[in-house]
Short mmCIF file of C-alpha atoms in Angstrom, two decimals:
data_model
loop_
_atom_site.label_atom_id
_atom_site.label_comp_id
_atom_site.label_asym_id
_atom_site.label_seq_id
_atom_site.Cartn_x
_atom_site.Cartn_y
_atom_site.Cartn_z
CA MET A 1 2.42 -39.26 -0.43
CA ASN A 2 5.64 -40.85 -0.56
CA LEU A 3 7.03 -40.53 3.16
CA SER A 4 10.14 -43.07 2.08
CA HIS A 5 11.85 -40.28 0.44
CA PRO A 6 14.52 -38.99 2.97
CA ARG A 7 13.64 -35.10 3.53
CA ARG A 8 9.75 -36.44 3.82
CA ALA A 9 10.80 -39.01 6.43
CA ALA A 10 12.94 -36.05 8.03
CA LYS A 11 9.64 -34.11 8.20
CA ARG A 12 7.38 -36.72 9.35
CA ALA A 13 9.40 -36.25 12.36
CA LEU A 14 9.57 -32.66 12.67
CA ILE A 15 6.07 -32.51 12.11
CA ALA A 16 5.97 -34.79 15.37
CA ALA A 17 8.01 -32.16 16.91
CA PHE A 18 6.34 -28.95 15.90
CA ALA A 19 3.38 -30.64 16.93
CA GLY A 20 2.32 -27.56 19.01
CA VAL A 21 3.02 -24.87 16.26
CA VAL A 22 -0.37 -23.65 15.06
CA LEU A 23 -0.20 -24.36 11.03
CA THR A 24 -2.41 -21.45 10.01
CA LEU A 25 -0.05 -18.52 11.01
CA ALA A 26 -0.69 -15.53 8.62
CA GLY A 27 1.42 -16.04 5.35
CA CYS A 28 1.39 -19.54 5.22
CA SER A 29 -0.30 -20.80 2.28
CA ALA A 30 -2.17 -24.65 2.41
CA PRO A 31 -0.48 -27.17 1.04
CA ALA A 32 -0.49 -27.83 -2.64
CA PRO A 33 -1.90 -31.52 -3.86
CA ASP A 34 0.71 -34.05 -4.27
CA VAL A 35 2.40 -34.05 -7.60
CA THR A 36 4.07 -37.52 -8.42
CA ASP A 37 8.37 -37.76 -8.35
CA ASP A 38 8.66 -39.00 -12.30
CA VAL A 39 7.12 -35.32 -13.61
CA ALA A 40 8.26 -34.97 -17.30
CA GLY A 41 10.05 -31.33 -17.55
CA ASP A 42 11.52 -29.26 -19.99
CA VAL A 43 14.22 -26.39 -20.49
CA SER A 44 13.28 -24.18 -23.27
CA ALA A 45 16.11 -22.58 -25.08
CA GLU A 46 15.24 -19.51 -23.80
CA VAL A 47 15.47 -20.00 -20.28
CA GLN A 48 18.75 -21.87 -20.62
CA ALA A 49 20.31 -19.10 -22.62
CA ASN A 50 19.04 -16.61 -19.79
CA VAL A 51 20.68 -19.00 -17.31
CA ASP A 52 23.75 -19.19 -19.26
CA SER A 53 24.28 -15.17 -19.42
CA ALA A 54 23.88 -15.25 -15.67
CA PHE A 55 26.52 -17.50 -15.08
CA ALA A 56 28.62 -15.78 -17.20
CA GLY A 57 27.88 -12.63 -15.42
CA THR A 58 26.10 -9.65 -17.07
CA SER A 59 27.78 -6.49 -15.85
CA GLY A 60 28.95 -3.86 -17.46
CA PRO A 61 31.26 -0.74 -17.53
CA LEU A 62 31.22 2.09 -15.96
CA PRO A 63 30.10 5.70 -17.46
CA GLU A 64 32.88 7.22 -19.40
CA SER A 65 32.91 10.83 -18.14
CA SER A 66 31.26 12.90 -15.73
CA PRO A 67 30.13 16.49 -15.23
CA ALA A 68 32.33 18.55 -12.77
CA VAL A 69 31.51 17.68 -8.72
CA SER A 70 28.84 19.96 -7.50
CA PRO A 71 30.17 20.59 -3.98
CA ASP A 72 29.75 21.14 -0.61
CA HIS A 73 26.36 18.41 -0.09
CA ASP A 74 25.02 16.81 3.16
CA VAL A 75 23.61 13.26 2.00
CA TRP A 76 20.74 11.73 4.75
CA VAL A 77 20.38 7.93 4.27
CA VAL A 78 17.30 6.81 5.40
CA SER A 79 17.78 2.91 5.91
CA ALA A 80 14.37 0.93 6.14
CA PHE A 81 16.03 -1.61 8.36
CA GLN A 82 20.17 -1.66 9.19
CA GLN A 83 19.70 -4.94 10.63
CA VAL A 84 19.56 -6.15 6.15
CA SER A 85 22.86 -6.61 5.59
CA GLY A 86 22.25 -5.18 2.00
CA LEU A 87 20.59 -2.34 3.52
CA ALA A 88 23.62 -1.45 5.57
CA LYS A 89 26.01 -2.31 2.57
CA ILE A 90 24.12 0.35 0.89
CA ALA A 91 24.35 3.10 3.65
CA GLU A 92 28.37 2.32 4.58
CA GLU A 93 28.85 2.85 0.27
CA ILE A 94 26.95 5.93 0.52
CA GLN A 95 28.79 7.20 2.92
CA ALA A 96 32.10 6.17 1.58
CA GLY A 97 31.66 7.34 -1.96
CA ALA A 98 30.35 10.90 -0.20
CA GLU A 99 33.41 11.57 1.19
CA VAL A 100 35.29 10.68 -2.10
CA LEU A 101 32.71 13.59 -3.72
CA GLY A 102 33.86 15.77 -0.68
CA TRP A 103 30.10 15.54 0.59
CA THR A 104 29.15 14.91 4.24
CA ALA A 105 26.85 11.57 4.90
CA GLY A 106 25.10 10.56 7.96
CA VAL A 107 22.50 7.32 8.26
CA CYS A 108 19.40 7.06 10.08
CA ASP A 109 18.17 3.57 10.94
CA GLY A 110 14.36 3.13 10.25
CA GLN A 111 14.29 0.15 12.33
CA ASN A 112 11.68 -1.51 10.10
CA ASP A 113 9.05 1.26 11.32
CA PRO A 114 7.52 3.06 8.66
CA GLY A 115 6.45 5.28 11.24
CA VAL A 116 10.49 5.74 12.20
CA TRP A 117 11.48 5.74 8.30
CA SER A 118 9.25 9.15 8.56
CA THR A 119 10.90 10.39 11.54
CA CYS A 120 14.50 9.48 9.66
CA ILE A 121 13.26 11.75 6.83
CA ARG A 122 12.02 14.96 8.83
CA GLN A 123 15.42 14.56 11.28
CA GLY A 124 17.47 14.84 8.37
CA VAL A 125 15.72 17.99 6.70
CA ALA A 126 15.71 19.83 9.91
CA ALA A 127 19.56 18.76 10.48
CA GLY A 128 20.40 20.59 7.13
CA ALA A 129 20.61 17.97 4.86
CA ASP A 130 20.20 18.78 1.14
CA THR A 131 19.74 15.41 0.08
CA LEU A 132 17.86 12.57 1.25
CA VAL A 133 18.81 8.93 -0.02
CA LEU A 134 15.95 6.47 0.52
CA ALA A 135 17.44 3.16 1.14
CA GLY A 136 14.75 0.17 0.84
CA VAL A 137 11.97 3.11 1.95
CA ASP A 138 9.11 3.24 -0.82
CA CYS A 139 7.70 6.52 -1.49
CA GLY A 140 4.06 5.74 -0.23
CA ALA A 141 4.64 4.72 3.10
CA THR A 142 6.67 8.39 3.74
CA LYS A 143 4.54 10.49 1.48
CA GLN A 144 3.75 12.96 3.55
CA ALA A 145 6.90 13.47 5.39
CA LEU A 146 8.90 13.38 1.76
CA VAL A 147 6.32 16.29 0.51
CA GLU A 148 7.81 18.35 3.21
CA ALA A 149 11.28 17.56 2.18
CA LYS A 150 10.61 18.63 -1.38
CA GLU A 151 9.19 21.74 0.06
CA ALA A 152 11.88 22.55 2.16
CA GLY A 153 14.14 22.11 -1.07
CA VAL A 154 15.72 18.54 -0.47
CA THR A 155 16.62 16.42 -3.30
CA VAL A 156 15.28 13.10 -3.16
CA ALA A 157 16.89 9.87 -4.48
CA GLY A 158 15.75 6.23 -4.33
CA ILE A 159 18.03 3.15 -4.27
CA SER A 160 16.11 -0.34 -3.73
CA ALA A 161 12.69 1.95 -3.29
CA PHE A 162 10.24 2.80 -5.29
CA ASP A 163 8.74 6.82 -6.27
CA CYS A 164 5.31 7.69 -5.72
CA SER A 165 4.94 7.51 -9.48
CA ASP A 166 4.99 3.76 -9.28
CA PRO A 167 1.35 1.64 -9.54
CA THR A 168 2.46 0.13 -6.38
CA GLN A 169 2.72 3.23 -4.79
CA GLY A 170 -0.98 4.98 -5.65
CA GLY A 171 0.70 6.00 -9.50
CA SER A 172 0.74 9.54 -8.33
CA GLU A 173 3.10 12.66 -8.69
CA SER A 174 6.87 11.71 -8.52
CA LEU A 175 8.45 13.07 -5.82
CA PHE A 176 12.19 11.41 -6.49
CA ASP A 177 14.53 13.36 -8.24
CA VAL A 178 16.79 10.60 -8.82
CA SER A 179 16.66 6.54 -8.75
CA VAL A 180 19.57 3.90 -9.94
CA GLN A 181 19.94 3.42 -13.29
CA TYR A 182 20.67 -0.59 -13.67
CA GLY A 183 21.28 -0.47 -17.39
CA GLU A 184 19.61 0.60 -20.74
CA ASP A 185 18.17 -3.14 -20.74
CA PHE A 186 15.62 -1.92 -18.02
CA ALA A 187 12.52 0.25 -18.42
CA ASP A 188 12.76 1.36 -15.02
CA VAL A 189 13.67 -0.07 -11.24
CA ALA A 190 10.34 -2.19 -11.15
CA ASP A 191 11.78 -3.60 -14.56
CA TYR A 192 15.11 -4.52 -13.19
CA PHE A 193 13.58 -6.12 -9.95
CA THR A 194 10.73 -8.17 -11.98
CA GLN A 195 13.99 -9.45 -14.42
CA VAL A 196 15.34 -10.34 -10.76
CA GLY A 197 12.42 -12.70 -10.48
CA LYS A 198 12.30 -14.01 -13.53
CA LEU A 199 15.73 -14.92 -13.35
CA ARG A 200 15.48 -16.83 -10.06
CA ALA A 201 12.70 -18.94 -11.85
CA ASP A 202 14.91 -19.47 -14.98
CA TYR A 203 17.82 -20.70 -12.67
CA LEU A 204 15.60 -23.03 -10.84
CA ILE A 205 13.69 -24.70 -13.96
CA SER A 206 17.02 -25.10 -15.53
CA ALA A 207 18.91 -26.77 -12.25
CA THR A 208 15.57 -29.07 -11.67
CA GLY A 209 15.11 -30.15 -15.44
CA GLY A 210 11.95 -28.45 -15.60
CA THR A 211 10.36 -30.06 -12.83
CA ALA A 212 10.85 -27.20 -9.83
CA GLN A 213 8.32 -27.86 -7.20
CA VAL A 214 9.02 -24.63 -5.27
CA LEU A 215 8.10 -23.24 -1.56
CA HIS A 216 8.35 -19.68 -2.27
CA VAL A 217 9.42 -17.55 0.51
CA ALA A 218 8.29 -14.00 -0.51
CA PHE A 219 8.54 -10.48 1.02
CA ALA A 220 5.09 -8.59 0.70
CA GLY A 221 4.34 -5.05 1.45
CA VAL A 222 7.33 -3.74 0.26
CA ALA A 223 7.53 -2.77 -3.68
CA ILE A 224 10.83 -4.63 -4.12
CA GLY A 225 9.82 -8.03 -3.02
CA ASP A 226 6.44 -7.76 -5.22
CA TYR A 227 8.51 -6.92 -8.24
CA ILE A 228 10.73 -9.71 -7.37
CA ALA A 229 7.76 -12.48 -6.28
CA GLN A 230 5.70 -11.40 -9.75
CA GLY A 231 8.38 -11.95 -11.77
CA PHE A 232 9.34 -15.36 -10.41
CA THR A 233 5.89 -16.40 -10.19
CA GLU A 234 5.09 -15.33 -13.66
CA GLU A 235 7.94 -17.08 -15.30
CA LEU A 236 7.79 -20.54 -13.29
CA ALA A 237 3.92 -21.01 -14.50
CA THR A 238 5.60 -21.02 -17.82
CA CYS A 239 7.08 -24.28 -17.30
CA ALA A 240 4.78 -26.74 -17.82
CA GLY A 241 6.42 -29.34 -15.03
CA CYS A 242 6.77 -26.81 -12.73
CA SER A 243 4.46 -25.25 -9.96
CA ILE A 244 4.47 -23.45 -6.45
CA VAL A 245 3.34 -26.16 -3.58
CA GLY A 246 3.54 -23.71 -0.88
CA THR A 247 3.66 -19.55 0.02
CA VAL A 248 5.67 -18.30 2.96
CA THR A 249 4.52 -14.88 2.75
CA ILE A 250 6.80 -12.09 4.96
CA THR A 251 5.70 -8.77 5.41
CA PRO A 252 7.63 -6.32 7.44
CA PRO A 253 5.75 -6.72 10.61
CA ASP A 254 6.29 -10.74 10.42
CA VAL A 255 9.98 -10.12 10.55
CA PRO A 256 10.66 -11.34 14.13
CA ASN A 257 8.39 -14.59 13.20
CA LEU A 258 9.94 -15.05 10.53
CA ARG A 259 11.80 -18.81 11.29
CA THR A 260 8.55 -20.09 12.87
CA MET A 261 6.57 -18.90 9.58
CA PHE A 262 8.97 -20.40 7.33
CA GLU A 263 9.23 -24.14 9.63
CA THR A 264 5.33 -24.44 9.06
CA GLY A 265 5.60 -23.69 5.51
CA PHE A 266 8.12 -25.88 5.10
CA LEU A 267 6.51 -28.48 6.83
CA GLN A 268 3.44 -28.35 4.89
CA ALA A 269 5.22 -28.26 1.58
CA THR A 270 6.39 -32.01 1.42
CA ASP A 271 6.58 -32.07 -2.02
CA ALA A 272 9.18 -29.23 -2.29
CA THR A 273 11.85 -29.93 -4.62
CA ALA A 274 13.17 -26.26 -4.23
CA VAL A 275 12.94 -23.60 -1.79
CA VAL A 276 13.71 -19.95 -3.03
CA THR A 277 13.39 -16.79 -0.61
CA ASP A 278 12.92 -13.66 -2.56
CA LEU A 279 15.77 -11.51 -0.71
CA ASP A 280 18.94 -12.90 1.23
CA PHE A 281 17.91 -10.63 4.91
CA MET A 282 15.39 -14.20 4.88
CA LEU A 283 17.91 -16.50 5.27
CA SER A 284 20.19 -15.00 7.84
CA LEU A 285 17.02 -13.64 10.02
CA GLY A 286 15.62 -17.52 10.23
CA VAL A 287 15.13 -19.76 6.73
CA GLN A 288 19.01 -20.87 6.85
CA GLN A 289 18.85 -21.76 10.53
CA ALA A 290 15.84 -23.65 9.93
CA LEU A 291 17.12 -25.36 7.11
CA GLU A 292 20.44 -26.31 9.01
CA ALA A 293 18.03 -27.96 11.34
CA SER A 294 16.05 -30.14 8.75
CA ASP A 295 17.10 -32.81 6.64
CA LEU A 296 16.72 -31.31 2.86
CA GLY A 297 18.01 -34.58 0.89
CA ASP A 298 17.51 -33.20 -2.59
CA VAL A 299 16.00 -29.99 -2.22
CA THR A 300 17.49 -27.26 -4.17
CA VAL A 301 17.94 -23.79 -2.06
CA LEU A 302 18.27 -20.53 -4.00
CA GLY A 303 18.99 -17.35 -2.02
CA GLY A 304 19.18 -13.38 -2.56
CA GLU A 305 21.61 -10.84 -3.90
CA CYS A 306 24.96 -12.40 -2.89
CA VAL A 307 25.15 -10.56 0.41
CA VAL A 308 28.15 -11.30 2.88
CA ASP A 309 25.94 -13.57 4.85
CA THR A 310 24.54 -15.92 2.38
CA ILE A 311 27.94 -16.74 1.02
CA ALA A 312 28.95 -17.80 4.12
CA PHE A 313 26.23 -19.61 4.26
CA MET A 314 26.91 -21.57 1.08
CA ARG A 315 30.44 -22.00 2.19
CA ALA A 316 29.20 -23.86 5.50
CA GLY A 317 26.56 -26.13 3.72
CA GLY A 318 23.47 -27.45 4.79
CA GLY A 319 21.14 -24.79 3.95
CA VAL A 320 21.12 -22.04 0.89
CA GLN A 321 23.27 -23.43 -2.03
CA ALA A 322 22.92 -20.74 -5.01
CA CYS A 323 22.37 -16.96 -4.89
CA ILE A 324 21.81 -14.38 -8.11
CA GLY A 325 24.41 -11.24 -7.16
CA PHE A 326 23.46 -7.90 -8.01
CA SER A 327 25.96 -5.54 -6.47
CA ASN A 328 24.31 -2.92 -3.88
CA GLY A 329 27.45 -1.52 -3.47
CA ARG A 330 27.80 -0.55 -6.81
CA ALA A 331 24.13 0.45 -7.05
CA ALA A 332 24.91 2.80 -4.47
CA TRP A 333 28.09 4.47 -5.92
CA SER A 334 25.98 4.59 -9.36
CA LEU A 335 23.16 6.95 -7.07
CA LEU A 336 25.57 9.34 -5.99
CA ASP A 337 27.00 9.49 -9.69
CA GLY A 338 23.06 10.40 -10.68
CA ILE A 339 23.01 12.56 -8.01
CA ASN A 340 26.25 14.61 -9.07
CA ARG A 341 24.99 14.94 -12.47
CA PHE A 342 21.26 15.80 -10.89
CA TYR A 343 23.34 18.55 -9.75
CA ASN A 344 24.65 19.86 -12.51
CA GLY A 345 21.45 19.64 -14.58
CA GLU A 346 21.88 16.46 -16.31
CA GLU A 347 20.31 12.57 -16.77
CA PRO A 348 21.77 9.80 -14.61
CA VAL A 349 23.71 7.57 -16.85
CA PRO A 350 22.93 3.60 -17.00
CA SER A 351 25.56 1.91 -15.18
CA THR A 352 24.85 -1.50 -16.39
CA ILE A 353 25.04 -3.04 -13.04
CA GLY A 354 23.95 -6.45 -13.89
CA TRP A 355 23.94 -10.08 -11.95
CA GLN A 356 25.76 -13.32 -11.82
CA ILE A 357 25.15 -17.10 -10.73
CA TYR A 358 27.34 -18.75 -8.17
CA ASP A 359 26.34 -22.34 -6.97
CA ALA A 360 28.52 -25.34 -6.88
CA SER A 361 29.32 -25.63 -10.31
CA ASN A 362 31.67 -22.40 -10.18
CA GLU A 363 32.80 -22.44 -6.66
CA SER A 364 36.14 -21.46 -7.69
CA ASP A 365 34.20 -18.05 -8.80
CA TRP A 366 32.64 -17.44 -5.68
CA PRO A 367 33.18 -14.10 -3.63
CA ALA A 368 36.12 -13.97 -1.13
CA GLU A 369 35.49 -15.09 2.26
CA GLY A 370 33.86 -12.09 4.06
CA GLU A 371 32.87 -10.07 0.89
CA PRO A 372 29.57 -10.15 -0.89
CA PHE A 373 28.99 -10.12 -4.33
CA GLU A 374 30.45 -6.90 -6.00
CA GLY A 375 30.37 -7.69 -9.66
CA PRO A 376 33.70 -7.76 -12.18
CA VAL A 377 34.16 -4.06 -11.95
CA ASP A 378 35.82 -2.28 -9.04
CA TYR A 379 33.22 0.14 -9.10
CA ARG A 380 34.98 2.24 -5.97
CA GLU A 381 38.09 2.93 -8.31
CA GLY A 382 36.30 3.54 -11.16
CA TYR A 383 33.99 6.29 -10.28
CA SER A 384 36.80 7.65 -7.76
CA ALA A 385 38.81 8.70 -10.68
CA LEU A 386 36.31 9.49 -12.82
CA TRP A 387 34.82 12.25 -10.41
CA ALA A 388 38.66 13.04 -9.65
CA ALA A 389 39.05 13.70 -13.79
CA ALA A 390 35.96 15.89 -13.60
CA GLY A 391 37.32 18.00 -11.07
#
């Protein structure tokens, strides 16, 4: 192993500093065999086309019309964990959009605990909510509470969440009435997040010239993470000069130990030329801080969906350098539009939410300071006008 590489030398010092850390923490893979520094790489035309398209941005227009606003609904948002900024953004936008619709909306913080998720669902039903929005809460973890809600006549909607009919949730009877429609190019929610993962691999393949040696920080135990990871690992495997040299697997109970687990995996993956996190909350809750304390050298670091914190980290430097934005806010308003259509007996309309890559090459296009990725469409104004016109 060539420890003359500046990051490897830094790691050697870090290893001494972390001599007391147990290197077999759950979720950290064993180090992969060494790879040489001159692996011949290649970037296929398809991969580069996907990346070029994502740099340009793939967000499309809002629906052109809406049915009349169904009146007097009470929405109850069950957020998996309000400390995750993407979920907090969803809850905030559901409340804002509900106000425009003339509905009421409340939020229950599930505190990263499936038991609390079910309690939140039952609290919403008991409080008289006629609509539940599950934000990052999968059906399988809350099935009994959802069955009770459905028996009480409550409408169930999911955002960044997966129905009981999904294979990851047991493939049983559907309990969701409405899910986000990400666009006509995607078969379903699972396909959208699988394609998000695929694009993340394509970006690293392109950025490293087909030689990416990746430390993958994977979010397991929640379907959104499983699908992103599936798309990422399958696509990276198509690159002959690329490999995953280490995996740090984070499950919801691991979140308090996230930084320590990442530091352990990072020390082991001495040949990593790239780090990728499945979702941005991993950066905020430990990965970014660990990176800032390290000498990254020439390692490429790809974050998640371009939330506020990630854009700020990119500006500050020393850690994450790129992200692939998709708008949690637009998804929230799109879901509300789908809920209104459901109450009018109509099918939801795809919103073509899309995505966009941000890195140093297009820094002038990054979201404004203090703002997450929202995309080129003013979805708040657009949906507000659409609903107002419908009456």
